[in-house]
Coordinates of C-alpha atoms in Angstrom, one line a residue:
M168 CA 19.5 2.5 6.7
K169 CA 20.1 5.6 8.0
Q170 CA 17.0 6.3 10.1
F171 CA 15.9 9.8 11.1
K172 CA 13.8 11.0 14.6
F173 CA 11.6 13.7 14.5
K174 CA 8.2 14.6 15.7
H175 CA 5.4 15.6 14.1
F176 CA 2.1 17.4 14.6
A177 CA -1.6 17.5 13.5
L178 CA -2.4 20.1 11.3
G179 CA -6.1 19.2 12.0
V180 CA -8.9 17.2 9.6
L181 CA -9.9 18.5 6.7
P182 CA -12.1 21.0 6.7
M183 CA -15.4 18.8 4.6
A184 CA -16.4 22.2 2.5
M185 CA -12.5 21.5 0.5
A186 CA -13.1 17.9 0.7
A187 CA -17.0 18.7 -1.0
A188 CA -15.3 20.3 -3.8
F189 CA -12.7 17.8 -4.9
G190 CA -14.7 15.3 -4.7
Q191 CA -17.1 17.1 -6.3
A192 CA -14.3 18.1 -8.7
A193 CA -13.4 14.5 -9.0
A194 CA -17.1 13.7 -10.4
E195 CA -16.5 16.6 -12.9
E196 CA -13.5 14.8 -14.2
G197 CA -15.5 11.7 -14.4
H198 CA -13.8 9.6 -11.9
K199 CA -16.9 7.2 -12.2
G200 CA -15.0 5.0 -9.0
V201 CA -15.8 7.8 -6.6
T202 CA -18.5 10.1 -5.5
A203 CA -18.2 13.8 -3.6
A204 CA -19.8 12.1 -0.5
E205 CA -17.7 9.2 -0.5
A206 CA -14.6 11.5 -1.0
Q207 CA -15.6 13.6 1.9
Y208 CA -16.1 10.3 4.1
Q209 CA -13.0 8.7 3.5
T210 CA -10.1 11.5 3.5
G211 CA -11.3 12.9 6.9
G212 CA -7.8 13.3 9.2
S213 CA -5.8 10.4 11.3
P214 CA -4.5 11.2 14.7
L215 CA -1.3 9.5 13.1
A216 CA -0.6 13.0 11.1
G217 CA 1.0 13.6 14.7
V218 CA 2.6 10.9 16.2
E219 CA 6.2 10.6 16.2
M220 CA 7.6 8.1 13.5
Y221 CA 10.9 7.1 12.0
H222 CA 12.0 7.8 8.2
D223 CA 14.2 4.5 6.9
I224 CA 15.6 6.4 3.1
N225 CA 15.5 4.0 0.5
P226 CA 18.3 4.1 -1.8
K227 CA 16.2 3.3 -4.7
A228 CA 13.8 6.3 -3.7
P229 CA 13.9 9.7 -5.4
P230 CA 16.0 12.1 -2.2
M231 CA 13.8 14.0 0.1
T232 CA 14.6 16.3 3.1
K233 CA 13.4 15.5 6.8
A234 CA 10.5 18.7 6.3
E235 CA 9.5 17.5 2.7
F236 CA 8.9 13.6 4.3
E237 CA 7.4 15.6 7.5
K238 CA 5.4 16.9 5.4
G239 CA 4.0 13.8 2.7
K240 CA 4.2 12.5 5.8
Q241 CA 1.2 14.7 7.0
I242 CA -0.7 15.0 3.8
F243 CA -1.3 11.3 3.9
F244 CA -2.4 11.2 6.9
Q245 CA -5.0 13.0 7.2
R246 CA -6.5 12.5 2.8
C247 CA -4.9 9.3 2.3
A248 CA -4.4 7.3 4.8
G249 CA -8.5 6.1 5.1
C250 CA -8.2 4.4 1.4
H251 CA -4.9 3.3 1.3
G252 CA -3.9 2.6 4.9
V253 CA -1.2 3.8 7.6
L254 CA 1.7 0.9 5.9
R255 CA -0.1 1.4 2.7
K256 CA -0.7 -1.9 1.9
G257 CA -4.2 -1.0 0.4
A258 CA -7.5 -1.4 2.3
T259 CA -10.4 0.4 0.3
G260 CA -7.9 1.8 -2.2
K261 CA -4.6 0.1 -3.6
P262 CA -1.6 -0.5 -2.5
L263 CA 1.6 2.0 -2.4
T264 CA 4.4 0.0 -1.0
P265 CA 8.3 1.1 -2.5
D266 CA 8.0 -2.2 -4.8
I267 CA 4.6 -0.6 -7.2
T268 CA 5.8 3.0 -6.5
I269 CA 9.2 3.1 -7.9
N270 CA 8.9 0.5 -10.9
R271 CA 5.4 2.3 -11.7
G272 CA 8.0 6.0 -12.2
S273 CA 7.7 9.6 -10.7
E274 CA 5.7 10.4 -14.0
Y275 CA 3.4 7.9 -14.1
L276 CA 2.8 9.0 -9.6
K277 CA 2.3 12.5 -11.1
T278 CA -0.5 11.9 -13.5
F279 CA -2.2 9.7 -11.0
I280 CA -1.6 12.2 -8.3
T281 CA -2.7 15.6 -10.4
Y282 CA -5.2 14.0 -12.4
G283 CA -6.6 10.8 -10.6
S284 CA -8.1 7.8 -12.2
P285 CA -11.8 6.1 -12.9
A286 CA -10.9 3.2 -10.3
G287 CA -11.9 6.2 -7.6
M288 CA -8.0 8.3 -6.7
P289 CA -9.5 11.9 -6.9
N290 CA -8.0 14.6 -8.9
W291 CA -6.2 16.2 -5.6
G292 CA -4.0 18.7 -8.2
T293 CA -6.2 20.0 -10.5
S294 CA -8.7 20.4 -7.8
G295 CA -6.5 22.6 -6.5
E296 CA -6.3 20.6 -2.9
L297 CA -2.9 19.9 -3.6
T298 CA -0.4 22.3 -5.5
P299 CA 2.6 21.8 -7.5
E300 CA 5.4 21.2 -5.3
E301 CA 2.5 19.6 -2.9
V302 CA 2.0 16.8 -5.5
D303 CA 5.9 16.9 -6.0
I304 CA 6.5 15.3 -2.5
M305 CA 3.9 13.1 -2.2
V306 CA 5.2 11.4 -5.4
R307 CA 8.5 11.4 -3.7
Y308 CA 7.2 10.8 -0.7
V309 CA 4.8 7.0 -1.7
Q310 CA 8.0 6.2 -3.1
Q311 CA 10.1 6.4 0.3
T312 CA 9.9 3.3 2.5
P313 CA 6.5 3.5 5.2
P314 CA 6.9 4.6 8.1
A315 CA 5.5 2.5 10.7
P316 CA 3.6 4.4 13.5
P317 CA 4.9 2.6 17.0
E318 CA 3.4 -0.1 19.0
F319 CA 1.2 0.2 21.2
G320 CA 0.4 -2.6 24.2
M321 CA 0.1 -3.4 27.6
K322 CA 2.8 -1.5 29.3
E323 CA 1.5 1.9 27.1
M324 CA -1.8 1.6 28.1
M325 CA -1.1 1.2 31.5
A326 CA 0.7 3.5 31.6
S327 CA -2.1 6.0 30.5
W328 CA -4.7 4.4 32.8
K329 CA -6.8 6.7 35.1
V330 CA -9.4 5.6 37.9
I331 CA -10.1 9.1 39.1
V332 CA -13.4 7.7 41.1
P333 CA -12.7 4.3 42.4
P334 CA -16.0 2.2 42.5
E335 CA -15.6 1.9 46.1
Q336 CA -16.2 5.5 46.3
R337 CA -18.6 6.0 43.8
P338 CA -22.5 6.1 44.7
K339 CA -23.5 3.4 46.2
K340 CA -27.8 4.1 44.4
K341 CA -28.7 6.6 41.4
M342 CA -27.8 10.4 43.6
N343 CA -29.9 12.2 41.0
N344 CA -32.8 12.9 39.8
Y345 CA -32.7 13.1 35.8
N346 CA -34.7 10.4 33.8
L347 CA -31.4 8.3 32.8
S348 CA -33.4 6.3 30.2
N349 CA -34.2 9.3 28.3
L350 CA -30.2 11.6 28.8
F351 CA -28.6 11.9 25.8
S352 CA -25.0 11.6 25.3
V353 CA -24.0 14.0 22.1
T354 CA -20.5 14.1 20.7
L355 CA -19.6 17.3 20.1
R356 CA -16.4 16.5 17.6
D357 CA -13.9 18.8 17.6
A358 CA -13.8 20.2 20.7
G359 CA -13.4 16.9 22.5
E360 CA -16.2 16.9 24.3
V361 CA -19.6 15.0 25.0
A362 CA -22.4 17.0 26.0
L363 CA -25.0 15.1 28.5
I364 CA -28.5 16.4 27.3
D365 CA -31.5 15.7 29.7
G366 CA -34.4 14.2 27.1
D367 CA -37.0 15.6 29.5
T368 CA -36.1 19.3 29.9
K369 CA -33.8 19.5 26.7
K370 CA -30.6 21.3 29.2
I371 CA -26.8 20.4 29.2
I372 CA -26.7 18.6 32.9
N373 CA -22.6 17.8 31.7
I374 CA -20.1 18.7 29.4
V375 CA -17.6 16.0 30.2
K376 CA -14.2 15.9 28.5
T377 CA -12.9 13.5 25.9
G378 CA -10.9 12.0 23.1
Y379 CA -10.8 14.3 20.1
A380 CA -13.7 13.6 17.8
V381 CA -15.7 11.4 19.9
H382 CA -16.8 8.2 17.1
I383 CA -19.8 6.5 19.5
S384 CA -20.9 6.5 23.2
R385 CA -22.5 2.3 24.8
L386 CA -24.2 2.0 28.1
S387 CA -23.4 -0.9 30.3
A388 CA -26.5 -3.4 30.7
S389 CA -27.4 -1.6 33.8
G390 CA -27.2 1.7 32.5
R391 CA -25.3 3.0 34.6
Y392 CA -21.7 3.3 32.9
L393 CA -21.4 5.2 29.5
Y394 CA -18.8 4.6 27.7
V395 CA -17.1 6.9 25.0
I396 CA -13.8 6.1 22.7
G397 CA -12.5 8.6 20.7
R398 CA -10.7 9.0 17.1
D399 CA -7.4 9.6 18.9
A400 CA -8.4 6.0 20.9
K401 CA -8.6 7.9 24.4
L402 CA -11.6 5.8 26.1
N403 CA -13.7 7.0 28.7
L404 CA -16.3 6.0 31.7
I405 CA -18.8 8.1 32.7
D406 CA -20.8 7.0 35.8
L407 CA -24.4 8.2 35.4
W408 CA -25.1 7.4 38.9
M409 CA -23.2 10.8 40.4
E410 CA -25.3 13.6 41.3
K411 CA -23.4 15.0 38.1
P412 CA -22.4 12.0 35.9
D413 CA -18.8 12.9 35.1
N414 CA -15.7 10.6 34.2
V415 CA -14.9 8.0 36.7
A416 CA -12.0 6.1 34.9
E417 CA -10.1 7.1 31.3
L418 CA -7.5 4.7 29.1
K419 CA -5.8 5.1 25.8
I420 CA -5.8 2.0 24.5
G421 CA -3.9 2.8 20.8
L422 CA -3.3 6.1 18.3
E423 CA -6.9 6.1 16.4
A424 CA -9.1 4.4 17.1
R425 CA -13.8 3.9 16.2
S426 CA -15.5 0.9 18.9
V427 CA -16.4 0.1 22.0
E428 CA -19.1 -1.8 23.6
T429 CA -19.7 -3.7 26.8
S430 CA -21.1 -7.2 28.2
K431 CA -24.3 -8.2 27.6
Y432 CA -25.0 -12.0 28.5
K433 CA -26.6 -12.9 31.5
G434 CA -23.9 -12.5 34.4
Y435 CA -21.9 -10.6 33.0
E436 CA -23.4 -7.8 33.0
D437 CA -21.5 -4.6 33.5
K438 CA -18.1 -7.1 34.3
Y439 CA -16.0 -6.4 30.8
A440 CA -16.1 -3.9 28.3
I441 CA -14.1 -4.2 24.5
A442 CA -12.5 -1.8 22.7
G443 CA -10.9 -1.9 19.0
S444 CA -8.8 0.4 17.4
Y445 CA -7.8 1.4 13.6
W446 CA -3.4 1.3 15.0
P447 CA -2.4 -0.7 15.7
P448 CA -5.0 -3.5 14.3
Q449 CA -5.9 -4.9 17.8
Y450 CA -8.9 -5.0 20.5
V451 CA -8.3 -4.9 24.8
I452 CA -10.6 -6.0 27.0
M453 CA -11.1 -4.7 29.6
E454 CA -12.7 -4.0 33.5
G455 CA -16.1 -2.5 32.6
D456 CA -15.5 -0.6 36.0
T457 CA -12.1 0.9 36.0
L458 CA -11.0 0.7 32.5
K459 CA -8.1 -1.6 33.5
P460 CA -6.7 -3.8 30.4
L461 CA -6.6 -6.9 31.1
K462 CA -6.4 -9.1 27.7
I463 CA -4.7 -7.6 23.8
V464 CA -5.8 -9.7 20.9
S465 CA -4.3 -8.7 17.7
T466 CA -6.2 -9.0 14.5
R467 CA -3.3 -9.0 11.7
G468 CA -3.5 -12.2 9.5
M469 CA -5.1 -13.6 6.6
T470 CA -8.1 -12.3 4.4
V471 CA -10.9 -13.8 3.3
D472 CA -9.3 -13.8 -0.4
G473 CA -6.5 -15.9 1.5
E474 CA -3.7 -12.8 1.3
Y475 CA -1.7 -11.2 4.6
H476 CA -2.8 -7.8 5.6
P477 CA -0.8 -6.4 8.3
E478 CA -3.5 -3.8 9.5
P479 CA -7.0 -5.2 10.1
R480 CA -8.6 -2.3 11.4
V481 CA -10.9 -3.2 14.1
A482 CA -14.5 -1.7 13.3
A483 CA -18.2 -1.9 14.6
I484 CA -18.4 -3.9 17.8
V485 CA -21.8 -5.8 19.9
A486 CA -22.4 -7.7 22.6
S487 CA -24.0 -10.8 21.4
H488 CA -27.4 -11.6 23.2
F489 CA -26.5 -15.4 22.8
H490 CA -23.1 -16.0 24.2
P491 CA -21.2 -14.2 26.5
E492 CA -19.3 -13.3 23.0
F493 CA -17.8 -10.1 21.5
V494 CA -18.6 -9.5 17.8
V495 CA -15.8 -8.0 16.5
N496 CA -14.8 -7.1 12.9
A497 CA -12.1 -6.8 11.4
K498 CA -12.3 -5.0 9.2
E499 CA -9.1 -5.7 5.5
T500 CA -9.2 -8.9 7.0
G501 CA -13.0 -9.1 6.3
K502 CA -13.2 -12.2 9.3
V503 CA -16.0 -11.0 12.2
L504 CA -14.4 -12.4 14.8
M505 CA -16.1 -14.3 18.1
V506 CA -14.4 -13.6 21.5
N507 CA -16.1 -15.6 23.8
Y508 CA -15.3 -14.1 27.1
T509 CA -15.5 -16.2 29.4
D510 CA -11.4 -17.1 30.1
L511 CA -9.5 -14.9 29.0
N512 CA -6.5 -16.7 30.1
N513 CA -7.7 -19.4 27.7
L514 CA -9.4 -17.1 25.0
R515 CA -11.8 -18.5 22.4
V516 CA -11.6 -16.7 19.4
T517 CA -14.7 -18.4 16.0
A518 CA -13.5 -16.6 13.2
I519 CA -16.3 -16.0 10.8
D520 CA -15.2 -15.2 6.6
A521 CA -17.9 -12.6 5.5
A522 CA -16.5 -10.0 3.3
K523 CA -13.7 -7.3 3.0
F524 CA -13.6 -4.2 4.5
L525 CA -16.3 -4.7 7.2
H526 CA -17.5 -1.3 8.9
D527 CA -20.4 -1.4 10.8
G528 CA -23.8 -2.4 11.4
G529 CA -26.6 -3.5 13.9
Y530 CA -29.1 -6.4 15.2
E531 CA -32.5 -7.2 13.6
S532 CA -35.2 -7.4 15.9
T533 CA -34.5 -10.2 17.3
H534 CA -31.1 -9.5 18.6
R535 CA -29.7 -12.9 16.8
Y536 CA -28.6 -12.2 13.3
F537 CA -26.4 -9.2 12.9
M538 CA -26.4 -6.9 10.0
D539 CA -23.0 -6.4 8.7
A540 CA -22.2 -3.7 6.5
A541 CA -18.9 -4.8 4.6
N542 CA -19.0 -1.1 3.6
A543 CA -16.2 -0.9 -0.5
S544 CA -17.7 -4.8 -1.4
N545 CA -21.1 -3.0 -1.4
K546 CA -22.4 -6.4 0.3
I547 CA -24.3 -7.2 3.9
A548 CA -22.9 -9.9 6.0
V549 CA -25.7 -11.5 7.7
I550 CA -23.5 -12.6 10.9
D551 CA -26.5 -15.5 12.9
T552 CA -24.8 -15.0 16.8
K553 CA -26.3 -18.2 18.3
E554 CA -25.1 -20.8 16.2
D555 CA -21.8 -18.5 15.2
K556 CA -22.0 -18.6 11.5
L557 CA -22.3 -16.9 8.6
V558 CA -25.8 -17.0 6.8
K559 CA -25.0 -15.1 3.5
L560 CA -24.0 -12.7 2.0
I561 CA -25.9 -9.8 0.1
E562 CA -25.7 -7.8 -2.3
V563 CA -26.7 -3.9 -2.1
G564 CA -25.9 -0.8 -3.2
K565 CA -23.4 1.3 -3.4
T566 CA -20.9 2.1 0.2
P567 CA -23.7 0.7 2.8
H568 CA -23.2 2.8 5.8
P569 CA -26.4 2.0 7.3
G570 CA -25.3 2.9 11.9
R571 CA -26.8 0.0 13.6
G572 CA -29.7 0.3 10.4
A573 CA -33.7 -0.1 11.3
N574 CA -35.9 -2.3 11.7
F575 CA -39.7 -1.7 10.9
I576 CA -42.0 -4.4 10.1
D577 CA -42.9 -3.9 6.5
P578 CA -46.9 -4.2 5.3
K579 CA -46.1 -6.9 2.8
Y580 CA -42.7 -8.4 3.1
G581 CA -42.7 -8.4 7.3
P582 CA -39.9 -8.2 9.7
V583 CA -37.0 -5.9 7.6
W584 CA -33.7 -4.0 8.5
A585 CA -32.7 -1.4 6.1
T586 CA -29.4 0.4 4.8
T587 CA -28.7 3.4 3.3
H588 CA -25.0 4.0 1.5
L589 CA -22.9 6.8 0.9
G590 CA -22.4 6.3 -3.1
D591 CA -25.9 6.8 -4.0
E592 CA -29.4 7.7 -3.3
T593 CA -30.7 3.9 -2.5
I594 CA -32.4 2.4 0.2
S595 CA -32.0 -1.6 1.0
V596 CA -34.6 -2.5 2.3
I597 CA -33.9 -6.6 3.6
G598 CA -35.8 -9.5 4.6
T599 CA -35.1 -11.0 8.3
D600 CA -38.0 -13.5 9.2
P601 CA -36.8 -17.1 8.3
V602 CA -39.5 -18.2 10.2
K603 CA -42.9 -16.8 9.1
H604 CA -41.4 -14.7 5.8
K605 CA -38.5 -17.4 4.7
E606 CA -39.5 -17.0 1.5
Y607 CA -38.3 -13.2 2.0
A608 CA -35.3 -13.7 4.4
W609 CA -32.1 -12.5 3.7
K610 CA -33.1 -10.4 0.7
V611 CA -33.2 -7.3 -1.0
V612 CA -37.0 -7.1 -1.1
R613 CA -37.5 -3.3 -1.4
T614 CA -35.1 0.2 -3.2
L615 CA -36.4 2.9 -1.8
K616 CA -35.3 6.3 -3.6
H617 CA -34.0 9.0 -1.1
N618 CA -32.7 12.8 -1.7
G619 CA -29.0 11.8 -2.5
G620 CA -25.8 9.8 -1.6
G621 CA -23.8 11.0 1.1
S622 CA -26.5 9.4 3.7
L623 CA -24.6 8.1 7.4
F624 CA -27.7 7.1 9.3
I625 CA -30.8 5.7 8.7
K626 CA -33.2 5.4 11.9
T627 CA -37.0 4.0 12.9
N628 CA -38.6 2.6 16.5
P629 CA -40.9 -0.1 17.0
K630 CA -43.7 2.3 18.5
S631 CA -43.0 5.3 15.4
R632 CA -44.5 4.8 11.7
N633 CA -41.7 7.3 10.3
L634 CA -38.4 5.9 8.8
W635 CA -36.1 8.9 8.9
V636 CA -33.0 9.2 6.4
D637 CA -29.5 11.8 6.9
A638 CA -27.4 12.9 4.3
P639 CA -24.7 15.0 5.5
L640 CA -21.9 14.2 3.1
N641 CA -24.2 14.9 0.0
P642 CA -22.4 18.6 -1.9
D643 CA -25.7 19.9 -2.0
P644 CA -26.6 21.9 1.0
K645 CA -30.4 21.2 0.2
V646 CA -29.7 17.7 0.6
S647 CA -27.1 17.4 3.4
Q648 CA -29.9 20.5 5.6
S649 CA -32.7 18.6 5.3
I650 CA -33.4 15.3 6.1
C651 CA -35.8 12.7 4.3
V652 CA -38.6 10.5 6.3
F653 CA -40.3 8.1 4.4
D654 CA -44.2 6.2 6.2
I655 CA -43.4 3.1 6.6
G656 CA -47.3 2.3 5.9
N657 CA -46.9 3.2 2.2
L658 CA -43.2 3.6 0.9
D659 CA -44.2 3.5 -2.0
K660 CA -45.5 7.3 -1.9
G661 CA -41.7 8.0 -1.5
C662 CA -40.4 10.6 1.3
E663 CA -41.2 13.9 2.4
T664 CA -38.4 16.6 2.6
L665 CA -38.1 18.6 5.9
P666 CA -36.0 21.4 6.9
I667 CA -34.3 20.6 9.2
A668 CA -31.4 23.2 9.0
E669 CA -33.8 26.1 8.4
W670 CA -35.8 25.2 11.4
A671 CA -32.7 25.6 13.2
G672 CA -32.7 29.3 12.8
L673 CA -29.3 29.3 13.2
S674 CA -27.8 33.3 12.6
D675 CA -24.6 32.0 10.7
D676 CA -23.3 30.9 7.3
G677 CA -22.1 27.8 8.3
A678 CA -22.1 24.5 6.8
K679 CA -25.6 23.3 8.8
R680 CA -25.0 19.4 7.6
V681 CA -27.6 17.3 8.9
V682 CA -26.7 13.7 10.8
E683 CA -28.1 11.4 12.7
P684 CA -31.9 11.4 13.6
E685 CA -31.6 9.2 17.7
Y686 CA -35.1 9.0 19.2
N687 CA -36.2 9.2 22.3
A688 CA -36.9 6.5 25.0
A689 CA -41.0 6.9 24.6
G690 CA -39.9 6.9 20.7
D691 CA -41.8 9.7 20.5
E692 CA -39.3 12.7 19.8
V693 CA -36.5 12.5 16.6
W694 CA -33.5 14.3 18.0
F695 CA -30.8 15.4 15.1
S696 CA -27.9 17.5 14.7
V697 CA -27.1 20.7 13.0
W698 CA -23.6 20.0 12.2
S699 CA -21.5 23.4 11.2
A700 CA -17.8 24.3 11.7
K701 CA -15.9 24.5 15.4
N702 CA -16.0 28.3 14.7
K703 CA -19.6 28.2 14.0
Q704 CA -23.1 28.1 15.3
S705 CA -24.8 24.1 15.6
A706 CA -27.8 23.5 17.2
V707 CA -29.8 20.0 18.4
V708 CA -33.5 19.9 16.9
V709 CA -36.2 18.0 18.1
V710 CA -39.2 17.2 15.9
D711 CA -42.2 15.4 16.9
D712 CA -42.2 12.0 15.3
K713 CA -46.2 12.2 14.8
T714 CA -46.5 15.0 13.2
R715 CA -43.6 15.6 11.5
K716 CA -43.6 19.2 13.1
L717 CA -40.1 21.3 15.0
K718 CA -40.9 20.9 18.7
T719 CA -37.7 22.0 20.3
V720 CA -34.1 23.8 19.3
I721 CA -31.4 22.9 21.6
K722 CA -29.0 26.0 21.2
D723 CA -25.7 26.6 23.8
P724 CA -22.3 28.1 22.6
Q725 CA -21.0 24.9 24.5
L726 CA -22.3 23.1 21.2
I727 CA -19.3 22.5 19.0
T728 CA -19.3 20.9 15.9
P729 CA -22.3 18.6 17.5
T730 CA -22.9 14.5 15.4
G731 CA -23.4 11.5 16.3
K732 CA -26.8 11.1 19.4
F733 CA -26.9 8.5 21.4
N734 CA -29.6 7.6 23.6
V735 CA -29.3 5.6 27.2
N736 CA -32.3 3.7 26.7
N737 CA -32.1 2.9 23.1
T738 CA -27.9 2.4 23.0
Q739 CA -29.0 0.0 25.9
H740 CA -31.2 -2.2 24.7
D741 CA -30.4 -2.1 21.0
I742 CA -33.5 -0.5 20.0
Y743 CA -33.3 1.1 16.2

């Protein structure tokens, strides 16, 4: 087949307001398979829109010019790849490969893209998100052979690897007076930075350049090194012992990524780091103090249903406390990979069948059982990291998205772990004590209701009696700009709504979405991001956990689109 090679440039992430508009329109048109909140979440732009690819011309497909193909590719990676996959083999959305799309025909595809479907396809045309000309381009684009992004192997990683300050030139002891256990790493999403904020003084210590849209921050077992990874798969290593904490190494592990973690098992503290990518579908194990890549492993393979999948994206990764292992989510295959790092040359991986579309999750209070959200399957998989096996698949609400979840002692059911949901207003509370509360273990013991769907995070602290729930992707500003808080001792009472965005006192008309509660090290403060567009004012609001009253607001022109916040102590010790 004839091939064209040409360069593409990113369009930028689909604005939340636009996503909310088509999500709401989808709901109004009767597309019951997708909520407005889920539509916002799943149409976030992919860095692959700017990656050079090849166009294989399919003689059976309607013709496209180079310019039209480029436009179609940009639209697909900004709005469609999150559901249908990079190779269009299907993920949470249906496959859109040429053997299917050509057979369906252009008129069918035009109707499908324009009006959507009850199964969850947004109505791109009638919502106004795509013009008739753009719908026509996408009709022809999805009948073409899907362009595959390039692979990213050891050669490419080594070319990207930089050791800015070698280990032998770094401090031998902590060279600053900061209370590092109460330091916060705050994602400045659209700036490609993280803000390091002193939790005691509420002052910014440093703004550190990172990859785009940092997804998570993780701490080494010792608490010295901070690892942050962007959606563009750039990984940064920050040394917190420096007089002014800053980057000491960086590595690009692929073209799109979400996860990073470090070795925590006794004897391996700070030795290794692991990062997983969406593209290529693989994970890499690195030296913990330099990020030198040591081992790359592909996740391509069979799903739990027995079908081959070429694109199992690596989602959440956690470090086992019971074995020298990393717990790796292969999203599309539904397999949890227990990766033993004692001998990288003879790598041992135990594959546990769970449920498809594994995404995020966290440990219950003993750190033995990983509560793993298979979000598009509406399930929580309970993984025993001591025995390396699946304990239970638990049916929960629509599209669970716990972040790490929340552990607390329920007055009736004992130790529990809770998740909130993107697709509905419920909270599933699951019993987690198979010893003293065996009758409640691995069951949904309570279903609570909060202010609305579109939640991303739920949080509490062992020292708190509060359970905090956000809903930043809810289309109603009254919901997205507030927080819902429950009294753990009286859950049946319902939640109190706090106007966090109003408390921020921002002067402009930004979106002011309130996202991700995070506790300080003492467990007596809760921090919230008030997240507006990059050209609008944002802030971090600090609330007294005991009184639920405003304590302080952190405002600074440098706080551009703050989202995730990671306290060093809580992240280091898996406290949530």
